[in-house]
Amino acid sequence: METQGITRRQLSAVAFVAALTPSTRLLPGYCAAVSGHAAWLCPLAALPGALLIAACVCAVMRRRSPGEGLAAVALKLLGRPLGGALLAAYSLWLVFYAAFSLRSASSRFTVAIYPGTAPWPFIAVGAAMSLAAALGKVRALGRSAEIFKALLVLALALILAMGFAQLDAGALAPVTAEDALPVLRGAPPAMGILGLLLVNTAFIESDAPLRPGRWAASARWCALMALLCSLIVAVTLGSFGAELTAHFDLPFFTFVKNISVSGIAERLEALITAFWVFSDFVMCSLALTAASGALRLIAGLPEHPEGPGALSHGRWLTWLCAAAAGLTAAAIAPTDFVLAEYSERIIPALNLVMVAALLIPLTLAALLRGPAPPARSR
Amino acid sequence: MRRAAAFLLALALSGLSGCSRALLGNYRNIEELQVIQTLGLDGREGGVFVSFSTGRDASGREVVRMGAEGESISGAMQALQGYSVSGELFFSNTGYILLGEEAARDAGSCLDYIERASEIRLDTPLFVVRGAEAGPLVTAGGGEDGGITEIMSSLERFIERRAAGYLPTCADIARSLARSGAALVCAIAPARAPDGDYLTAVSRGYAVLRDGELCGYVEGDAALAAAAFLGGAGEKYVEVDGMTLKLISCGARMEPVWDGGELAGLEMALEVQASVIEARSERDLNDEQERSALEEALAGTAAGWMREVLDVSQGTGADFLGLGAELERRFPARWRDISPQWDELFPGLEIELSAGASVLRSYGFDSPPSRAGEG
């Protein structure tokens, strides 16, 4: 029985819930701008790259011993100086990503539900909630992700069903061999999102039991997420066409604004936008948990502190990460133009660079050490 | 301690709900709102005239109608907010947007506003008021007892079921403008109601937008052919050879004619199915020759509709039927060669028309007994 630690199903739920925000924010507009009518194929084209990342994570995590997550394996494989430096850099990136996630979530509120308001109240509440989650047990985050997943699947099913009911299939064509290059150019952001979640969930795995079948589970998750992202892009494209989709800041949420359940509800976007807070919360909490855990390991403290005290056993590092994320979020993008620049260019590029910078040396180190010992159940 | 902190933080979330007065002062009581249902936009010298009408609600509140001028749509709306004495104006439930003809000449700017506005949905139907301003219709339509919203609601049902059939929304129009550079918008015209002295609106086919500007109209039954190409014509009654027929279906398709790799022209076909619902001349529809003659007459009429549509489209250079987009979808490789010259090629393109018609039924009344002795 896997009742003590976070289960694989919960890890998958964490990854699913966290992936929804970047997928819906970035992919429809970016893919439409780069690949036109063939944009819906971009997430599927990202699958080989995502599987490669999954294979690297699997190769590294085969070196895992009970109670270890990716951070501990990194220190084990690369040694404290190099592994520590790499982890410190990746932790800083995670704190920055958490800040971007908070700022981006606040923007959805200030645009869709509270037009004209300042983002800082949403940043402050988001940072405080994520701090509470990052201070708590990892399995609590997993359990909450399972609940959020059910709600978000329900909302997504409604959105996709309504989207397909009014979809203009002509807007998804033509797709020819000449679209191959644009489709490949549109694939990196989707690959980055899947890669980010594959890596970040590996950080919080120290609480999870060792079990075989990691590669199959990762591959299945990647395939399902690529398909879901493809459907998200397709319904947006089918509603607005590639040209118009590429012009909107947040085309998926503009599409959601048009959804109504005839005779029952005219405007659902505020409710659905509010549901997406769960995704922001999980993404931000995951980033803070992973970053603070890695920093504690570098400092020679327990990755997931036990025992009482809000600041003891290195918990102050979690406070520090959350405060840094909140302050960075408040300062990072004074206007939505700057935020769009981060969202569409800086963050996706930085994401791929950081995942590669972490995974390539770790994978090489894991492979150079020869075959890994067989996985054992704890 | 931690539980209490988590509880307090979770409680802070209630401040983010749209139904709370706790944070940001966003709370609005529905009884204090004037829920705008129809919005009118008119172009004025150096500005815009915005008018609105609320709908009649279940509590029996009177319809509120008002108009104000501003340098921009937002400016006029702000001015309206200042004039409103009976509550805050709430635009998020806007169901119809009417553009006066002058505003339609710069419809692109109005669509730009609608696409940016967080309050207004893109699936709101848009109408062009032909030859007139939208303001008088919005502020005086329906007279004392009615309102423009009720008129537009019944007009919407009429257009979808008994008139042209295709009712484009702001999203459809913006999408067509983005892809084909042209779009159709439902056209209406102000009219006096026959049974009263109030102002109402009647359907007048479609207005044609090219590059965001009004450039013509598709009128009368020709609108059916345009609708058939864009999403399905309505079950309109048409008069042919002394018979009244109800259209059951009206489908259109296009085939390119290639001369080597060059586009030599297009073949367009319209297929109409109808039923006889009234006969003012005697005709035995059990007789195959009689029926064929009626079908031929109907096909000829339908071909005339299509010809009219194509004359407007090619005459204005507005590919509102999306023929270029259709070619792109079906022949992407050839389209790459055609697309750079499409704007020049399209107005002079040879388009051959054909139409077929079938009369499906005459509601069990093929040789009326009342006319059995005639002829």
Short mmCIF file of C-alpha atoms in Angstrom, two decimals, chain A residues 200-329:
data_model
loop_
_atom_site.label_atom_id
_atom_site.label_comp_id
_atom_site.label_asym_id
_atom_site.label_seq_id
_atom_site.Cartn_x
_atom_site.Cartn_y
_atom_site.Cartn_z
CA ASN A 200 9.77 19.36 -11.56
CA THR A 201 7.65 16.42 -10.45
CA ALA A 202 10.87 14.36 -10.23
CA PHE A 203 12.06 16.86 -7.60
CA ILE A 204 9.16 16.08 -5.27
CA GLU A 205 9.44 12.31 -5.74
CA SER A 206 11.59 11.75 -2.67
CA ASP A 207 8.40 11.05 -0.78
CA ALA A 208 7.30 8.44 -3.34
CA PRO A 209 8.08 4.71 -3.20
CA LEU A 210 10.41 3.13 -5.75
CA ARG A 211 8.45 1.31 -8.40
CA PRO A 212 9.18 -0.05 -11.88
CA GLY A 213 7.28 1.13 -14.96
CA ARG A 214 8.36 4.76 -14.76
CA TRP A 215 9.11 5.04 -18.49
CA ALA A 216 5.70 3.65 -19.55
CA ALA A 217 3.89 5.99 -17.15
CA SER A 218 5.89 9.02 -18.33
CA ALA A 219 5.37 8.15 -22.00
CA ARG A 220 1.63 7.68 -21.45
CA TRP A 221 1.37 11.03 -19.63
CA CYS A 222 3.32 12.83 -22.38
CA ALA A 223 1.12 11.32 -25.12
CA LEU A 224 -2.10 12.25 -23.30
CA MET A 225 -0.92 15.79 -22.58
CA ALA A 226 0.25 16.31 -26.17
CA LEU A 227 -3.16 15.15 -27.38
CA LEU A 228 -4.98 17.40 -24.90
CA CYS A 229 -2.85 20.41 -25.89
CA SER A 230 -3.57 19.63 -29.53
CA LEU A 231 -7.32 19.63 -28.78
CA ILE A 232 -7.01 22.94 -26.90
CA VAL A 233 -5.29 24.53 -29.91
CA ALA A 234 -7.78 22.91 -32.33
CA VAL A 235 -10.94 24.25 -30.64
CA THR A 236 -9.48 27.76 -30.46
CA LEU A 237 -8.41 27.62 -34.10
CA GLY A 238 -11.75 26.11 -35.11
CA SER A 239 -13.53 29.02 -33.48
CA PHE A 240 -11.44 31.98 -34.67
CA GLY A 241 -9.28 30.69 -37.53
CA ALA A 242 -5.48 30.86 -37.48
CA GLU A 243 -5.21 34.51 -38.50
CA LEU A 244 -7.50 35.88 -35.78
CA THR A 245 -6.20 33.46 -33.11
CA ALA A 246 -2.68 34.77 -33.68
CA HIS A 247 -3.88 38.33 -32.99
CA PHE A 248 -5.41 37.71 -29.56
CA ASP A 249 -3.35 37.99 -26.38
CA LEU A 250 -5.13 35.06 -24.72
CA PRO A 251 -7.07 33.34 -27.52
CA PHE A 252 -8.15 30.33 -25.46
CA PHE A 253 -9.72 32.55 -22.79
CA THR A 254 -11.29 34.75 -25.48
CA PHE A 255 -12.81 31.55 -26.83
CA VAL A 256 -13.99 30.61 -23.33
CA LYS A 257 -15.63 34.06 -23.06
CA ASN A 258 -17.91 33.06 -25.92
CA ILE A 259 -19.10 29.87 -24.28
CA SER A 260 -22.60 29.80 -22.89
CA VAL A 261 -24.89 26.98 -21.90
CA SER A 262 -28.11 27.97 -23.56
CA GLY A 263 -30.88 28.71 -21.10
CA ILE A 264 -28.69 27.99 -18.08
CA ALA A 265 -25.69 30.30 -18.04
CA GLU A 266 -24.75 33.08 -20.40
CA ARG A 267 -21.24 33.88 -19.20
CA LEU A 268 -18.97 31.22 -17.81
CA GLU A 269 -15.57 32.77 -18.29
CA ALA A 270 -15.25 34.15 -14.76
CA LEU A 271 -16.03 30.75 -13.26
CA ILE A 272 -13.70 28.92 -15.64
CA THR A 273 -10.96 31.51 -15.16
CA ALA A 274 -11.36 31.04 -11.41
CA PHE A 275 -10.94 27.25 -11.86
CA TRP A 276 -7.61 27.92 -13.53
CA VAL A 277 -6.37 29.33 -10.20
CA PHE A 278 -6.01 25.71 -9.10
CA SER A 279 -3.54 25.18 -11.91
CA ASP A 280 -1.58 28.34 -11.00
CA PHE A 281 -1.59 27.30 -7.36
CA VAL A 282 -0.24 23.81 -8.08
CA MET A 283 2.36 25.11 -10.56
CA CYS A 284 3.61 27.76 -8.13
CA SER A 285 3.55 25.41 -5.12
CA LEU A 286 5.40 22.74 -7.09
CA ALA A 287 8.09 25.21 -8.16
CA LEU A 288 8.52 26.55 -4.59
CA THR A 289 8.55 23.03 -3.07
CA ALA A 290 11.15 21.84 -5.58
CA ALA A 291 13.30 24.96 -5.31
CA SER A 292 13.32 25.16 -1.51
CA GLY A 293 13.89 21.39 -1.16
CA ALA A 294 16.88 21.53 -3.53
CA LEU A 295 18.34 24.56 -1.74
CA ARG A 296 17.98 22.78 1.63
CA LEU A 297 19.84 19.75 0.27
CA ILE A 298 22.64 21.99 -1.03
CA ALA A 299 22.87 23.54 2.43
CA GLY A 300 23.05 20.09 4.02
CA LEU A 301 19.57 20.28 5.53
CA PRO A 302 16.74 17.74 5.11
CA GLU A 303 14.93 18.18 1.78
CA HIS A 304 11.50 17.85 3.38
CA PRO A 305 11.82 18.98 7.01
CA GLU A 306 9.93 17.14 9.71
CA GLY A 307 9.14 18.40 13.16
CA PRO A 308 7.61 21.59 14.56
CA GLY A 309 8.48 25.19 13.85
CA ALA A 310 7.56 27.51 11.03
CA LEU A 311 11.15 28.53 10.32
CA SER A 312 13.18 25.66 11.76
CA HIS A 313 14.92 22.76 9.92
CA GLY A 314 15.57 25.00 6.93
CA ARG A 315 11.94 25.96 6.44
CA TRP A 316 13.09 29.56 6.32
CA LEU A 317 14.35 28.75 2.82
CA THR A 318 10.75 28.09 1.72
CA TRP A 319 9.74 31.48 3.15
CA LEU A 320 12.67 33.07 1.37
CA CYS A 321 11.75 31.45 -1.97
CA ALA A 322 8.09 32.47 -1.63
CA ALA A 323 9.00 36.04 -0.67
CA ALA A 324 11.46 36.26 -3.57
CA ALA A 325 8.80 34.89 -5.96
CA GLY A 326 6.17 37.33 -4.67
CA LEU A 327 8.45 40.36 -4.88
CA THR A 328 9.76 39.36 -8.31
CA ALA A 329 6.18 38.82 -9.51
#
